Coordinates of C-alpha atoms in Angstrom, one line a residue:
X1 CA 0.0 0.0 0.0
X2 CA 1.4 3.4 -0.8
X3 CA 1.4 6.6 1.2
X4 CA -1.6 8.2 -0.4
X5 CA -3.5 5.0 -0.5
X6 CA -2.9 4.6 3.2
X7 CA -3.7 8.9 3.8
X8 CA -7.4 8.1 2.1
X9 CA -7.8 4.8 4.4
X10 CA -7.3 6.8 7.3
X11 CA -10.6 8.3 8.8
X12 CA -10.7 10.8 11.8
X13 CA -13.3 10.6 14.5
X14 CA -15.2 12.6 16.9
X15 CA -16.2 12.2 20.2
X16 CA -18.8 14.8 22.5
X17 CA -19.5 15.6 25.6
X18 CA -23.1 16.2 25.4
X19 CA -24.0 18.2 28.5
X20 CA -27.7 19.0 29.1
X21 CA -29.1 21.8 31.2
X22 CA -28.8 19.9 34.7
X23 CA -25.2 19.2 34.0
X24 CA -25.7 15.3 33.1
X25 CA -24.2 14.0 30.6
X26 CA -24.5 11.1 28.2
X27 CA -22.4 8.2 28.7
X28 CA -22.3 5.1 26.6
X29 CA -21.8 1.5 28.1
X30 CA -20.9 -1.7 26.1
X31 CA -18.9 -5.3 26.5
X32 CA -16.1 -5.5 24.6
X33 CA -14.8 -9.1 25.2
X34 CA -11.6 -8.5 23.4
X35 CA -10.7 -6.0 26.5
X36 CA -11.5 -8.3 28.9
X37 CA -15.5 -6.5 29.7
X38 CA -17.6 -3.8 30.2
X39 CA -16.4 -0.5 29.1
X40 CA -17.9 3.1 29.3
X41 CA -17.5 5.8 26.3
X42 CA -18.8 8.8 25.3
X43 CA -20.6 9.2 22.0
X44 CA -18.7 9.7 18.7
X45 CA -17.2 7.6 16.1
X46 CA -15.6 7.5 12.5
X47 CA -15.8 10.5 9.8
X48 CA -17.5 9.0 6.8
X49 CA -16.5 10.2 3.6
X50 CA -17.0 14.0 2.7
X51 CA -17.8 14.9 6.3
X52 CA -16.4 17.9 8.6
X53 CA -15.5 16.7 12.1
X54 CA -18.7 18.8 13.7
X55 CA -20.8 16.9 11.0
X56 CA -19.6 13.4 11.8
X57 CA -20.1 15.0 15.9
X58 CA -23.5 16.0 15.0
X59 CA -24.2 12.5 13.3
X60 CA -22.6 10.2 15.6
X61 CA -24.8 12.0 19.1
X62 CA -28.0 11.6 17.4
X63 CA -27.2 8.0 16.0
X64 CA -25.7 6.7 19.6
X65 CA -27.7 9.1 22.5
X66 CA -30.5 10.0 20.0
X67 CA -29.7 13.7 20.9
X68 CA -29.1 16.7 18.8
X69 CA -27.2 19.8 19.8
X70 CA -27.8 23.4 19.5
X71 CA -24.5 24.7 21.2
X72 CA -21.3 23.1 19.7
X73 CA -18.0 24.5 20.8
X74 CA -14.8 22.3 19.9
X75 CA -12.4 21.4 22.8
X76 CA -9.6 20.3 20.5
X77 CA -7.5 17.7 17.8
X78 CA -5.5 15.1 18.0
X79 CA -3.4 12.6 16.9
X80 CA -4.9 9.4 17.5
X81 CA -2.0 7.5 17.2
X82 CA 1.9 8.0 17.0
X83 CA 1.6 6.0 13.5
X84 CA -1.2 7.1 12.2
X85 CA -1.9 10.7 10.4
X86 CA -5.9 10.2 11.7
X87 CA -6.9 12.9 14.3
X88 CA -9.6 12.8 17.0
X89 CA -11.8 16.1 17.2
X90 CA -13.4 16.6 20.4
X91 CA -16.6 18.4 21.3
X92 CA -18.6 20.2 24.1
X93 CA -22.4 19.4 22.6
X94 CA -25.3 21.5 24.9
X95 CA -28.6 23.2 24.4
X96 CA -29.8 19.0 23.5
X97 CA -32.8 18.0 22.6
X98 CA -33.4 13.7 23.1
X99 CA -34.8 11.4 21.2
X100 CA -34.7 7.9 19.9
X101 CA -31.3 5.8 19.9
X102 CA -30.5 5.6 15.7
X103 CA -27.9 2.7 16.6
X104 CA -26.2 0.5 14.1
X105 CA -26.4 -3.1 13.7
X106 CA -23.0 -3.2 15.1
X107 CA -23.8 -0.7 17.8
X108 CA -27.2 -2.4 19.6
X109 CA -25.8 -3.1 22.5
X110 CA -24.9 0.1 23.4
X111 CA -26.8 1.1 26.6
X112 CA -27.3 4.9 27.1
X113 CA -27.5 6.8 31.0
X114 CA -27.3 10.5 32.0
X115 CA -24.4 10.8 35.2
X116 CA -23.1 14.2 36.4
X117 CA -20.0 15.1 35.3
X118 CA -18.2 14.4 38.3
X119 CA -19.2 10.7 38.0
X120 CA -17.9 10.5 34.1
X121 CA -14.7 12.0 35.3
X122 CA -14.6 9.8 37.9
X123 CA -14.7 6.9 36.1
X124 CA -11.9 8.0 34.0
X125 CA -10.0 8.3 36.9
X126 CA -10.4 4.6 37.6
X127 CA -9.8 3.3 34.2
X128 CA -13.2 2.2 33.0
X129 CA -12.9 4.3 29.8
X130 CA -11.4 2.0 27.0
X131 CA -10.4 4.4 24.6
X132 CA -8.2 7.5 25.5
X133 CA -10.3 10.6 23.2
X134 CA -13.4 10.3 26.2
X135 CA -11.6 11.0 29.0
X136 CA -9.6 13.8 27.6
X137 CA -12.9 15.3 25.9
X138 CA -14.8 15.2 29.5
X139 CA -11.3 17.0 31.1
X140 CA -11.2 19.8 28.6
X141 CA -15.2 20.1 29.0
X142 CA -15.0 20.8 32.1
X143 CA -11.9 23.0 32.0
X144 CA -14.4 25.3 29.5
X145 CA -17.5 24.7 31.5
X146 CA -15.9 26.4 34.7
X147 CA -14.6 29.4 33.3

């Protein structure tokens, strides 16, 4: 595979912290077997083709929560990997509206809650987050949310 064949495999994602007006936020829940269990995440997932980051944000929060976002401010990029040229865009989603879970066929078992921010955070603290862009997205949330 050559370098530009490789560039145009590579896909960046988005991840959001979708905050609603009492200060919950969604948090996603699933088994992953392959890591040994249960793991929580936040809602996001792959660009598809032709998509901005906000777009693929906007898509992947009303797919997986079944929420849509009025206020979208971006909390950062970056690099997803050391090897990799893909980029993770993170969000702060508020101003939400709910509605229906739009999941996948390989994202049924995804189970949605509401926690306060402190207990998101807090389960970052202890590991329970299997992928890093979650935890760093709630961190940078809450840097913006304080100020």
């Amino acid at each position: 595979m050559t370098d530009t064949s490789r560039r145009e495999a590579v896909r960046d994602a988005s991840v959001i912290v979708a905050r609603d007006a009492n200060g919950m936020v969604a948090v996603l829940t699933a088994e992953f077997p392959q890591h040994g269990g249960e793991y929580v995440f936040l809602p996001g997932g792959r660009r598809e083709d032709g998509e901005t980051p906000e777009e693929c944000a906007r898509r992947e929060l009303r797919e997986e929560a079944g929420v849509t976002a009025q206020t979208w401010q971006p909390l950062g990029s970056y690099a997803i990997t050391l090897n990799s040229p893909a980029r993770i865009h993170l969000f702060l989603a508020e101003g939400l509206t709910r509605g229906p879970q739009q999941l996948t066929p390989s994202e049924e078992s995804f189970k949605l809650m509401w926690w306060p921010m402190p207990d998101a955070i807090r389960a970052a603290a202890e590991g329970r987050f299997l992928l890093q862009g979650g935890p760093l997205a709630l961190l940078l949330a809450q840097q913006v949310i304080a100020v």
